[in-house]
């Protein structure tokens, strides 16, 4: 049977055919051929019958291809042939020989003696024009390849016309000089097409199923194939390859169909139906699209897991494999220390490749101290965006209390009487830091956001001069800058909040 290989049915076990052997050479001696045409096999007798077209005879061989006997000669009389083509043998061993040049069918008993004949020239039903192949089914129905009319005609056991199928052409189910014909045990019909260089297969009703073969001289190729026969006991197919002067033998190999399907957002190879020889193995590869992952792999409806590949081993029946896919997601986990908020505030799940922004807000009296992403500091920022996310992340925020203290308020200006010669008076005021008469404000201009020891000196100066309670942390912020601006204005400086060389000198001068 050829179901899987030639497409008789989907999702079914099937039989394919592999090349085995050949016999015969060119010539007119026993066992040689001059354009061999038809071939038939008798399972009960174990014999192979070949019509030798150029030698106007029928040759008989055993199942191994060894010559046994022959009958017939050239002519138009009973038992003679004018270019014999097809031949068939029924269950009783009777032989049906197509006498192509005489447009008739001759029937012989198992000994090669003529017992009947039917058919005549024409194109109507039951008429023949250069008939070629012939076959007989188990019910005695006779199938004749009416080559000149590009069709197959069916006759009942009493030689009466029943039906026909086929038209002229090279498409499926069409013929271009059809010649050989054979039937398998399931009633399927095999027709060799001489000029299309193939074997076409039809079901028992004459409906096209599939085909095999191509032009060539290699194994499994044909150069004007003519006769075709099937040995029911083994299932072997014998094809008479006329142009290559040989008989090609194909033996059955059972195969099974594995059907593979993939859901959206991924692929499985091989997709669709794959024919696998009985006992062989077949691997399928499952691949998700970008940003997706394999969700499940089912074999014959049973969950196999999340697998990138699956191998069927020692295949002895049909199978189905299917794969589904899902979008890949990642988690973003935020954490805050309680003195402010981060939004979103709970673990967020996003799709692979998407982005997510977090907003950080301190409570009143607090400020953002630091933001870390996956343990790496990002600074004192008020928002952070994860872009093109491809893995899990964490974001952690810490807040600190803002520094407290009374802002410096400069005194109201007081009008002083003019002094012509002010007395020189040396006053040594009490000092909270008697060992320090100057402050080391550094050499660079200090401004909002400055950090380091020079800022700490500035904080010490302001605490001492203005009785403030600044935290000595070396960080210069907006509130301190406001105090500086007021101090600069009170001391005749430009109130820009920048602590440059003039402001530093003025500050140190105010200490001494």
Short mmCIF file of C-alpha atoms in Angstrom, two decimals:
data_model
loop_
_atom_site.label_atom_id
_atom_site.label_comp_id
_atom_site.label_asym_id
_atom_site.label_seq_id
_atom_site.Cartn_x
_atom_site.Cartn_y
_atom_site.Cartn_z
CA UNK A 1 0.00 0.00 0.00
CA UNK A 2 1.16 3.53 -0.80
CA UNK A 3 -1.06 5.62 1.43
CA UNK A 4 1.41 7.91 3.16
CA UNK A 5 4.00 8.24 0.43
CA UNK A 6 1.56 9.08 -2.32
CA UNK A 7 -1.01 10.97 -0.26
CA UNK A 8 -3.97 8.58 -0.18
CA UNK A 9 -4.93 9.70 3.30
CA UNK A 10 -3.76 12.15 5.94
CA UNK A 11 -2.49 11.16 9.38
CA UNK A 12 -2.14 7.48 8.46
CA UNK A 13 0.62 4.91 8.32
CA UNK A 14 1.89 4.31 4.80
CA UNK A 15 4.16 2.20 2.64
CA UNK A 16 6.97 3.57 0.47
CA UNK A 17 9.11 1.67 -2.04
CA UNK A 18 12.87 1.24 -2.39
CA UNK A 19 14.82 -0.08 -5.38
CA UNK A 20 15.77 -3.80 -5.22
CA UNK A 21 16.99 -5.32 -8.50
CA UNK A 22 16.52 -5.70 -12.29
CA UNK A 23 16.70 -8.30 -15.05
CA UNK A 24 16.75 -8.45 -18.87
CA UNK A 25 18.91 -6.98 -21.66
CA UNK A 26 18.35 -5.89 -25.28
CA UNK A 27 17.99 -8.64 -27.91
CA UNK A 28 15.74 -11.35 -29.39
CA UNK A 29 16.97 -14.42 -27.52
CA UNK A 30 15.21 -16.00 -24.57
CA UNK A 31 15.18 -13.57 -21.67
CA UNK A 32 16.07 -10.62 -23.90
CA UNK A 33 13.75 -7.82 -24.99
CA UNK A 34 13.11 -5.64 -28.00
CA UNK A 35 11.08 -2.83 -26.48
CA UNK A 36 9.37 -4.80 -23.68
CA UNK A 37 5.95 -3.40 -23.00
CA UNK A 38 3.56 -5.10 -20.60
CA UNK A 39 4.24 -7.01 -17.40
CA UNK A 40 2.07 -9.15 -15.13
CA UNK A 41 2.71 -11.26 -12.04
CA UNK A 42 0.91 -14.42 -10.92
CA UNK A 43 1.16 -14.82 -7.17
CA UNK A 44 -0.19 -18.38 -7.18
CA UNK A 45 2.10 -19.54 -9.99
CA UNK A 46 5.06 -17.38 -8.93
CA UNK A 47 5.58 -16.24 -12.51
CA UNK A 48 6.24 -12.93 -14.28
CA UNK A 49 4.76 -12.37 -17.78
CA UNK A 50 6.31 -9.81 -20.17
CA UNK A 51 5.00 -8.77 -23.58
CA UNK A 52 7.97 -8.40 -25.93
CA UNK A 53 6.62 -5.70 -28.29
CA UNK A 54 9.40 -5.74 -30.90
CA UNK A 55 9.60 -9.55 -30.94
CA UNK A 56 5.75 -10.01 -31.05
CA UNK A 57 5.68 -12.54 -28.20
CA UNK A 58 4.95 -13.10 -24.50
CA UNK A 59 7.88 -14.27 -22.33
CA UNK A 60 7.40 -16.01 -18.99
CA UNK A 61 9.90 -15.72 -16.05
CA UNK A 62 9.92 -17.04 -12.50
CA UNK A 63 9.70 -14.59 -9.58
CA UNK A 64 13.49 -14.23 -9.55
CA UNK A 65 13.57 -13.09 -13.20
CA UNK A 66 14.79 -16.39 -14.73
CA UNK A 67 13.38 -17.18 -18.24
CA UNK A 68 10.80 -20.04 -18.36
CA UNK A 69 8.93 -20.04 -21.72
CA UNK A 70 7.28 -17.96 -24.47
CA UNK A 71 4.27 -17.94 -26.88
CA UNK A 72 2.85 -15.91 -29.82
CA UNK A 73 4.16 -14.59 -33.15
CA UNK A 74 3.64 -11.62 -35.47
CA UNK A 75 0.31 -11.50 -37.37
CA UNK A 76 -3.42 -10.74 -37.32
CA UNK A 77 -4.74 -14.25 -36.82
CA UNK A 78 -5.94 -15.85 -33.59
CA UNK A 79 -3.12 -16.24 -31.12
CA UNK A 80 -0.92 -13.88 -33.08
CA UNK A 81 0.10 -10.35 -32.16
CA UNK A 82 0.66 -7.15 -34.01
CA UNK A 83 2.77 -5.33 -31.45
CA UNK A 84 1.48 -6.76 -28.14
CA UNK A 85 1.53 -4.28 -25.25
CA UNK A 86 -0.28 -4.95 -21.98
CA UNK A 87 -0.83 -8.26 -20.25
CA UNK A 88 -2.82 -9.34 -17.18
CA UNK A 89 -3.34 -12.64 -15.33
CA UNK A 90 -6.49 -13.41 -13.34
CA UNK A 91 -6.80 -15.57 -10.23
CA UNK A 92 -7.26 -18.68 -12.38
CA UNK A 93 -4.08 -18.06 -14.37
CA UNK A 94 -5.86 -16.88 -17.54
CA UNK A 95 -3.86 -14.30 -19.50
CA UNK A 96 -5.33 -11.18 -21.12
CA UNK A 97 -3.02 -9.78 -23.82
CA UNK A 98 -3.54 -6.42 -25.50
CA UNK A 99 -3.02 -6.81 -29.25
CA UNK A 100 -2.43 -3.11 -29.85
CA UNK A 101 -1.94 -3.09 -33.62
CA UNK A 102 -5.14 -5.10 -34.05
CA UNK A 103 -7.08 -2.95 -31.48
CA UNK A 104 -8.27 -6.04 -29.57
CA UNK A 105 -7.84 -8.06 -26.39
CA UNK A 106 -6.86 -11.75 -26.66
CA UNK A 107 -7.52 -14.15 -23.76
CA UNK A 108 -5.28 -17.24 -23.21
CA UNK A 109 -5.51 -20.15 -20.75
CA UNK A 110 -2.56 -20.88 -18.37
CA UNK A 111 -0.91 -22.96 -21.09
CA UNK A 112 -0.86 -20.09 -23.60
CA UNK A 113 -3.80 -21.32 -25.75
CA UNK A 114 -6.20 -18.67 -27.11
CA UNK A 115 -9.78 -19.04 -25.78
CA UNK A 116 -11.45 -15.67 -26.59
CA UNK A 117 -11.01 -12.11 -27.87
CA UNK A 118 -12.95 -8.76 -27.73
CA UNK A 119 -12.74 -5.07 -28.81
CA UNK A 120 -12.51 -3.22 -32.12
CA UNK A 121 -11.16 0.07 -33.46
CA UNK A 122 -12.87 3.37 -32.53
CA UNK A 123 -13.27 6.13 -29.88
CA UNK A 124 -16.72 5.36 -28.46
CA UNK A 125 -17.44 3.42 -25.31
CA UNK A 126 -16.00 -0.07 -25.62
CA UNK A 127 -14.03 0.88 -28.74
CA UNK A 128 -10.22 0.89 -28.66
CA UNK A 129 -7.50 2.94 -30.31
CA UNK A 130 -3.99 1.63 -29.83
CA UNK A 131 -4.80 -0.02 -26.48
CA UNK A 132 -1.80 -0.63 -24.23
CA UNK A 133 -2.06 -1.85 -20.61
CA UNK A 134 -4.60 -4.20 -19.06
CA UNK A 135 -5.49 -5.44 -15.55
CA UNK A 136 -8.08 -7.75 -13.99
CA UNK A 137 -9.46 -7.36 -10.46
CA UNK A 138 -10.57 -10.09 -8.05
CA UNK A 139 -14.14 -9.86 -9.35
CA UNK A 140 -13.07 -10.45 -12.95
CA UNK A 141 -13.55 -6.84 -14.08
CA UNK A 142 -11.10 -5.88 -16.84
CA UNK A 143 -9.30 -2.51 -16.96
CA UNK A 144 -7.90 -1.53 -20.38
CA UNK A 145 -5.59 1.43 -21.00
CA UNK A 146 -7.08 2.95 -24.18
CA UNK A 147 -3.88 4.83 -25.04
CA UNK A 148 -5.00 6.46 -28.30
CA UNK A 149 -8.09 7.83 -26.54
CA UNK A 150 -6.10 8.88 -23.41
CA UNK A 151 -8.31 6.97 -20.99
CA UNK A 152 -8.82 3.78 -19.00
CA UNK A 153 -11.93 1.72 -19.86
CA UNK A 154 -13.51 -0.80 -17.50
CA UNK A 155 -15.25 -4.00 -18.76
CA UNK A 156 -17.16 -6.59 -16.74
CA UNK A 157 -16.13 -10.29 -16.65
CA UNK A 158 -18.25 -10.84 -19.78
CA UNK A 159 -16.30 -8.17 -21.70
CA UNK A 160 -19.13 -5.57 -21.64
CA UNK A 161 -18.21 -1.87 -21.25
CA UNK A 162 -18.82 -0.40 -17.73
CA UNK A 163 -17.07 3.00 -17.36
CA UNK A 164 -13.94 5.05 -18.10
CA UNK A 165 -11.71 7.76 -16.55
CA UNK A 166 -8.89 10.11 -17.66
CA UNK A 167 -8.38 12.82 -20.29
CA UNK A 168 -5.52 14.07 -22.46
CA UNK A 169 -2.89 16.23 -20.69
CA UNK A 170 -0.01 16.33 -18.22
CA UNK A 171 -1.92 17.32 -15.09
CA UNK A 172 -2.98 15.11 -12.24
CA UNK A 173 -5.34 12.43 -13.50
CA UNK A 174 -4.53 13.21 -17.13
CA UNK A 175 -2.60 11.05 -19.60
CA UNK A 176 -0.12 11.60 -22.38
CA UNK A 177 0.19 8.15 -23.94
CA UNK A 178 -0.72 5.93 -20.96
CA UNK A 179 0.46 2.32 -21.25
CA UNK A 180 0.75 0.01 -18.22
CA UNK A 181 -1.83 -0.63 -15.50
CA UNK A 182 -1.92 -2.66 -12.27
CA UNK A 183 -4.19 -3.11 -9.23
CA UNK A 184 -3.13 -3.55 -5.60
CA UNK A 185 -4.93 -5.60 -2.96
CA UNK A 186 -6.96 -2.55 -1.91
CA UNK A 187 -8.25 -1.96 -5.44
CA UNK A 188 -6.05 1.08 -6.10
CA UNK A 189 -5.14 1.51 -9.77
CA UNK A 190 -1.57 2.22 -10.98
CA UNK A 191 -1.13 3.58 -14.53
CA UNK A 192 2.25 4.12 -16.22
CA UNK A 193 2.29 7.25 -18.40
CA UNK A 194 4.77 6.76 -21.25
CA UNK A 195 5.31 10.42 -22.20
CA UNK A 196 4.74 11.95 -18.75
CA UNK A 197 7.43 9.57 -17.39
CA UNK A 198 5.56 8.67 -14.21
CA UNK A 199 3.24 6.26 -12.46
CA UNK A 200 -0.16 7.72 -11.49
CA UNK A 201 -2.31 6.17 -8.76
CA UNK A 202 -6.14 6.21 -8.69
CA UNK A 203 -8.58 4.75 -6.20
CA UNK A 204 -10.96 1.94 -7.19
CA UNK A 205 -13.45 4.52 -8.52
CA UNK A 206 -10.91 6.06 -10.87
CA UNK A 207 -10.27 9.18 -8.76
CA UNK A 208 -6.67 10.50 -8.92
CA UNK A 209 -4.63 10.06 -5.72
CA UNK A 210 -0.92 10.69 -6.41
CA UNK A 211 2.09 9.84 -8.60
CA UNK A 212 5.82 8.97 -8.50
CA UNK A 213 8.82 8.79 -10.85
CA UNK A 214 10.60 11.20 -13.18
CA UNK A 215 12.62 11.23 -16.40
CA UNK A 216 16.08 9.67 -16.13
CA UNK A 217 18.15 6.52 -16.11
CA UNK A 218 18.97 6.35 -12.41
CA UNK A 219 17.30 4.27 -9.75
CA UNK A 220 13.63 5.20 -9.33
CA UNK A 221 13.67 7.08 -12.66
CA UNK A 222 12.02 6.12 -15.96
CA UNK A 223 12.66 6.56 -19.67
CA UNK A 224 9.29 5.77 -21.26
CA UNK A 225 7.79 3.46 -18.61
CA UNK A 226 5.30 0.99 -20.03
CA UNK A 227 4.23 -2.09 -18.07
CA UNK A 228 3.57 -2.05 -14.32
CA UNK A 229 2.61 -4.98 -12.07
CA UNK A 230 2.20 -5.69 -8.35
CA UNK A 231 2.98 -9.00 -6.63
CA UNK A 232 0.27 -9.31 -4.00
CA UNK A 233 2.17 -11.72 -1.75
CA UNK A 234 5.07 -9.30 -1.19
CA UNK A 235 3.62 -5.98 -2.35
CA UNK A 236 6.54 -5.50 -4.74
CA UNK A 237 5.89 -3.21 -7.71
CA UNK A 238 7.50 -4.11 -11.05
CA UNK A 239 7.86 -1.29 -13.62
CA UNK A 240 8.92 -2.02 -17.20
CA UNK A 241 11.37 0.84 -17.97
CA UNK A 242 11.28 0.50 -21.77
CA UNK A 243 13.72 3.23 -22.80
CA UNK A 244 16.32 1.91 -20.37
CA UNK A 245 15.65 -1.75 -21.40
CA UNK A 246 15.13 -2.94 -17.84
CA UNK A 247 12.57 -3.84 -15.19
CA UNK A 248 12.70 -1.82 -11.96
CA UNK A 249 11.47 -3.47 -8.78
CA UNK A 250 10.18 -1.50 -5.78
CA UNK A 251 9.53 -3.14 -2.42
CA UNK A 252 7.20 -1.80 0.27
CA UNK A 253 8.52 0.06 3.30
CA UNK A 254 5.91 1.06 5.87
CA UNK A 255 5.99 4.67 6.97
CA UNK A 256 3.99 6.74 9.43
CA UNK A 257 2.83 10.34 9.43
CA UNK A 258 3.82 12.77 12.18
CA UNK A 259 1.76 15.95 12.16
CA UNK A 260 3.36 19.05 13.72
CA UNK A 261 1.56 22.32 14.55
CA UNK A 262 2.71 25.51 16.27
CA UNK A 263 0.60 28.18 17.94
CA UNK A 264 1.04 31.92 17.43
CA UNK A 265 4.39 33.63 18.15
CA UNK A 266 6.67 30.69 17.39
CA UNK A 267 7.51 27.89 14.97
CA UNK A 268 8.05 24.15 14.91
CA UNK A 269 10.04 22.36 12.24
CA UNK A 270 9.09 20.38 10.41
CA UNK A 271 5.61 21.94 10.18
CA UNK A 272 2.73 19.92 8.78
CA UNK A 273 2.82 16.22 7.88
CA UNK A 274 6.15 14.40 7.87
CA UNK A 275 6.46 10.82 6.63
CA UNK A 276 8.80 8.69 8.78
CA UNK A 277 9.86 5.14 7.91
CA UNK A 278 8.77 2.44 10.33
CA UNK A 279 11.34 2.10 13.15
CA UNK A 280 13.13 5.34 12.25
CA UNK A 281 13.47 8.51 14.34
CA UNK A 282 12.52 12.10 13.70
CA UNK A 283 13.46 15.27 15.61
CA UNK A 284 11.36 18.43 15.75
CA UNK A 285 12.75 21.84 16.77
CA UNK A 286 10.56 24.37 18.60
CA UNK A 287 11.55 28.06 18.35
CA UNK A 288 9.71 30.99 20.00
CA UNK A 289 9.61 34.46 18.46
CA UNK A 290 11.58 37.33 20.03
CA UNK A 291 10.21 38.28 23.48
CA UNK A 292 8.29 34.98 23.70
CA UNK A 293 9.04 31.61 25.26
CA UNK A 294 7.81 28.03 24.83
CA UNK A 295 4.74 27.51 27.00
CA UNK A 296 4.10 23.80 26.33
CA UNK A 297 4.86 20.88 24.04
CA UNK A 298 2.19 18.18 23.63
CA UNK A 299 2.76 14.80 21.98
CA UNK A 300 -0.41 12.88 21.16
CA UNK A 301 -2.20 15.24 23.57
CA UNK A 302 0.15 14.54 26.51
CA UNK A 303 2.19 17.38 28.06
CA UNK A 304 5.94 16.88 27.61
CA UNK A 305 7.22 20.06 29.24
CA UNK A 306 8.93 23.18 27.92
CA UNK A 307 11.25 21.64 25.34
CA UNK A 308 13.29 23.27 22.52
CA UNK A 309 13.44 19.91 20.70
CA UNK A 310 11.57 16.61 20.73
CA UNK A 311 12.65 13.34 19.09
CA UNK A 312 10.34 10.50 18.15
CA UNK A 313 12.36 7.27 18.27
CA UNK A 314 11.52 3.87 16.78
CA UNK A 315 8.35 5.22 15.15
CA UNK A 316 5.74 2.49 14.68
CA UNK A 317 2.52 4.50 14.43
CA UNK A 318 1.20 7.96 13.61
CA UNK A 319 1.80 10.87 16.01
CA UNK A 320 0.82 14.48 16.59
CA UNK A 321 3.11 17.09 18.15
CA UNK A 322 2.03 20.64 18.98
CA UNK A 323 3.69 23.63 20.66
CA UNK A 324 2.30 26.81 22.23
CA UNK A 325 4.09 30.03 23.15
CA UNK A 326 3.62 32.86 25.67
CA UNK A 327 4.99 36.40 26.10
CA UNK A 328 8.09 36.57 28.34
CA UNK A 329 7.67 38.81 31.45
CA UNK A 330 10.00 40.32 34.06
CA UNK A 331 9.51 41.75 37.58
CA UNK A 332 10.59 45.17 38.86
CA UNK A 333 10.71 45.23 42.69
CA UNK A 334 10.73 48.67 44.44
CA UNK A 335 11.72 49.34 48.09
CA UNK A 336 11.59 52.57 50.17
CA UNK A 337 12.78 53.14 53.79
CA UNK A 338 9.56 54.68 55.10
CA UNK A 339 10.33 58.43 54.93
CA UNK A 340 8.87 58.85 51.49
CA UNK A 341 7.20 56.92 48.66
CA UNK A 342 8.08 55.28 45.34
CA UNK A 343 5.42 54.75 42.69
CA UNK A 344 4.56 52.10 41.66
CA UNK A 345 5.14 50.86 45.21
CA UNK A 346 4.67 47.12 44.68
CA UNK A 347 6.35 44.56 42.41
CA UNK A 348 5.46 45.32 38.80
CA UNK A 349 5.36 42.70 36.03
CA UNK A 350 6.06 43.94 32.48
CA UNK A 351 6.49 42.29 29.09
CA UNK A 352 9.91 41.66 27.64
CA UNK A 353 11.22 44.75 25.87
CA UNK A 354 8.79 47.19 27.54
CA UNK A 355 9.70 50.18 29.74
CA UNK A 356 8.57 51.36 33.21
CA UNK A 357 9.11 54.65 35.10
CA UNK A 358 9.27 54.92 38.93
CA UNK A 359 8.62 58.27 40.69
CA UNK A 360 10.25 59.01 44.08
CA UNK A 361 8.67 61.51 46.55
CA UNK A 362 10.10 62.29 50.05
CA UNK A 363 7.85 63.11 53.03
CA UNK A 364 7.76 66.67 54.43
CA UNK A 365 10.99 67.41 56.24
CA UNK A 366 12.90 64.73 54.34
CA UNK A 367 14.87 64.58 51.17
CA UNK A 368 16.02 61.81 48.78
CA UNK A 369 19.38 60.51 49.95
CA UNK A 370 20.11 57.92 47.24
CA UNK A 371 18.49 55.66 44.63
CA UNK A 372 20.10 52.30 43.81
CA UNK A 373 19.16 50.06 40.87
CA UNK A 374 20.27 46.44 41.15
CA UNK A 375 22.57 47.60 43.99
CA UNK A 376 24.24 50.37 41.96
CA UNK A 377 23.82 54.01 43.10
CA UNK A 378 22.04 56.31 40.67
CA UNK A 379 22.28 59.44 42.85
CA UNK A 380 19.64 61.61 44.49
CA UNK A 381 17.11 61.43 41.64
CA UNK A 382 13.33 61.89 41.76
CA UNK A 383 12.48 59.36 38.99
CA UNK A 384 14.03 56.41 37.18
CA UNK A 385 12.99 54.65 33.94
CA UNK A 386 13.77 51.03 33.12
CA UNK A 387 13.98 50.83 29.30
CA UNK A 388 13.81 47.73 27.04
CA UNK A 389 13.57 45.40 30.03
CA UNK A 390 14.99 41.93 29.36
CA UNK A 391 15.54 40.66 32.93
CA UNK A 392 14.32 41.20 36.53
CA UNK A 393 15.42 44.37 38.41
CA UNK A 394 15.25 45.98 41.86
CA UNK A 395 15.11 49.68 42.75
CA UNK A 396 15.73 50.91 46.31
CA UNK A 397 15.21 54.45 47.67
CA UNK A 398 16.52 55.96 50.94
CA UNK A 399 15.42 59.25 52.48
CA UNK A 400 17.09 61.45 55.23
CA UNK A 401 15.80 64.28 57.39
CA UNK A 402 16.53 67.74 56.12
CA UNK A 403 18.99 69.80 58.35
CA UNK A 404 17.25 72.18 60.88
CA UNK A 405 18.39 75.67 62.17
CA UNK A 406 17.35 79.27 62.38
CA UNK A 407 18.00 81.23 59.24
CA UNK A 408 20.24 84.29 59.61
CA UNK A 409 18.37 87.60 59.68
CA UNK A 410 20.62 90.62 59.19
CA UNK A 411 20.11 93.54 61.68
CA UNK A 412 18.40 96.73 60.57
CA UNK A 413 20.88 99.39 59.52
CA UNK A 414 21.70 101.98 62.28
CA UNK A 415 22.64 105.62 61.53
CA UNK A 416 25.95 106.47 63.18
CA UNK A 417 27.29 109.97 63.92
CA UNK A 418 30.23 111.03 61.82
CA UNK A 419 33.59 110.26 63.34
CA UNK A 420 36.55 112.21 62.20
CA UNK A 421 39.24 110.38 64.02
CA UNK A 422 38.02 107.09 65.38
CA UNK A 423 40.03 105.81 68.26
CA UNK A 424 42.04 102.67 67.75
CA UNK A 425 40.68 100.07 70.09
CA UNK A 426 41.87 96.49 70.22
CA UNK A 427 39.19 94.07 71.39
CA UNK A 428 39.76 90.40 71.89
CA UNK A 429 36.28 88.83 71.93
CA UNK A 430 35.74 85.45 73.54
CA UNK A 431 36.05 82.65 71.01
CA UNK A 432 34.40 79.20 70.82
CA UNK A 433 37.45 78.06 68.93
CA UNK A 434 40.30 80.12 70.34
CA UNK A 435 42.94 78.22 68.36
CA UNK A 436 41.39 79.16 64.96
CA UNK A 437 41.56 82.79 63.79
CA UNK A 438 40.78 82.00 60.09
CA UNK A 439 38.65 79.47 58.23
CA UNK A 440 40.01 77.33 55.37
CA UNK A 441 37.27 77.75 52.78
CA UNK A 442 39.45 76.24 50.03
CA UNK A 443 40.47 77.81 46.74
CA UNK A 444 37.39 77.04 44.60
CA UNK A 445 34.16 78.98 44.57
CA UNK A 446 31.55 77.31 46.76
CA UNK A 447 27.96 77.23 45.57
CA UNK A 448 24.70 75.32 45.92
CA UNK A 449 25.49 71.61 45.70
CA UNK A 450 29.19 71.92 46.68
CA UNK A 451 30.61 69.15 48.86
CA UNK A 452 33.68 68.58 51.02
CA UNK A 453 35.82 70.06 53.83
CA UNK A 454 35.60 73.69 52.60
CA UNK A 455 31.80 73.44 53.01
CA UNK A 456 32.24 72.05 56.54
CA UNK A 457 34.44 75.12 57.35
CA UNK A 458 31.69 77.36 55.99
CA UNK A 459 29.12 75.55 58.16
CA UNK A 460 31.36 76.04 61.22
CA UNK A 461 31.75 79.74 60.39
CA UNK A 462 27.99 80.28 60.06
CA UNK A 463 27.24 78.38 63.30
CA UNK A 464 29.86 80.51 65.12
CA UNK A 465 28.99 83.91 63.62
CA UNK A 466 25.25 83.59 63.32
CA UNK A 467 24.54 81.14 66.13
CA UNK A 468 23.03 78.65 63.69
CA UNK A 469 22.70 74.92 64.28
CA UNK A 470 23.79 73.60 60.91
CA UNK A 471 24.77 69.93 60.59
CA UNK A 472 28.47 69.78 59.78
CA UNK A 473 28.03 67.34 56.85
CA UNK A 474 30.00 69.11 54.11
CA UNK A 475 26.92 69.54 51.88
CA UNK A 476 25.88 73.03 50.72
CA UNK A 477 22.12 73.30 50.16
CA UNK A 478 19.49 75.92 49.22
CA UNK A 479 18.66 77.02 52.80
CA UNK A 480 22.30 77.71 53.59
CA UNK A 481 22.66 79.64 50.33
CA UNK A 482 19.75 81.90 51.48
CA UNK A 483 21.67 82.70 54.69
CA UNK A 484 24.84 83.39 52.67
CA UNK A 485 23.00 85.82 50.40
CA UNK A 486 21.67 87.75 53.46
CA UNK A 487 25.17 87.84 54.97
CA UNK A 488 26.69 89.08 51.71
CA UNK A 489 24.12 91.87 51.45
CA UNK A 490 24.70 92.93 55.03
CA UNK A 491 28.45 93.12 54.41
CA UNK A 492 28.30 95.10 51.19
CA UNK A 493 28.84 92.22 48.83
CA UNK A 494 26.80 91.10 45.81
CA UNK A 495 24.16 88.75 47.27
CA UNK A 496 24.63 85.98 44.66
CA UNK A 497 25.07 83.05 47.05
CA UNK A 498 28.51 82.29 45.59
CA UNK A 499 31.31 82.03 48.13
CA UNK A 500 34.27 83.21 46.09
CA UNK A 501 37.53 84.89 47.07
CA UNK A 502 35.92 88.21 48.10
CA UNK A 503 33.27 86.56 50.26
CA UNK A 504 35.81 84.23 51.84
CA UNK A 505 38.14 87.16 52.66
CA UNK A 506 35.25 89.14 54.09
CA UNK A 507 34.25 86.16 56.25
CA UNK A 508 37.76 85.66 57.61
CA UNK A 509 38.09 89.36 58.12
CA UNK A 510 34.91 89.34 60.20
CA UNK A 511 36.50 86.75 62.49
CA UNK A 512 39.64 88.75 63.31
#
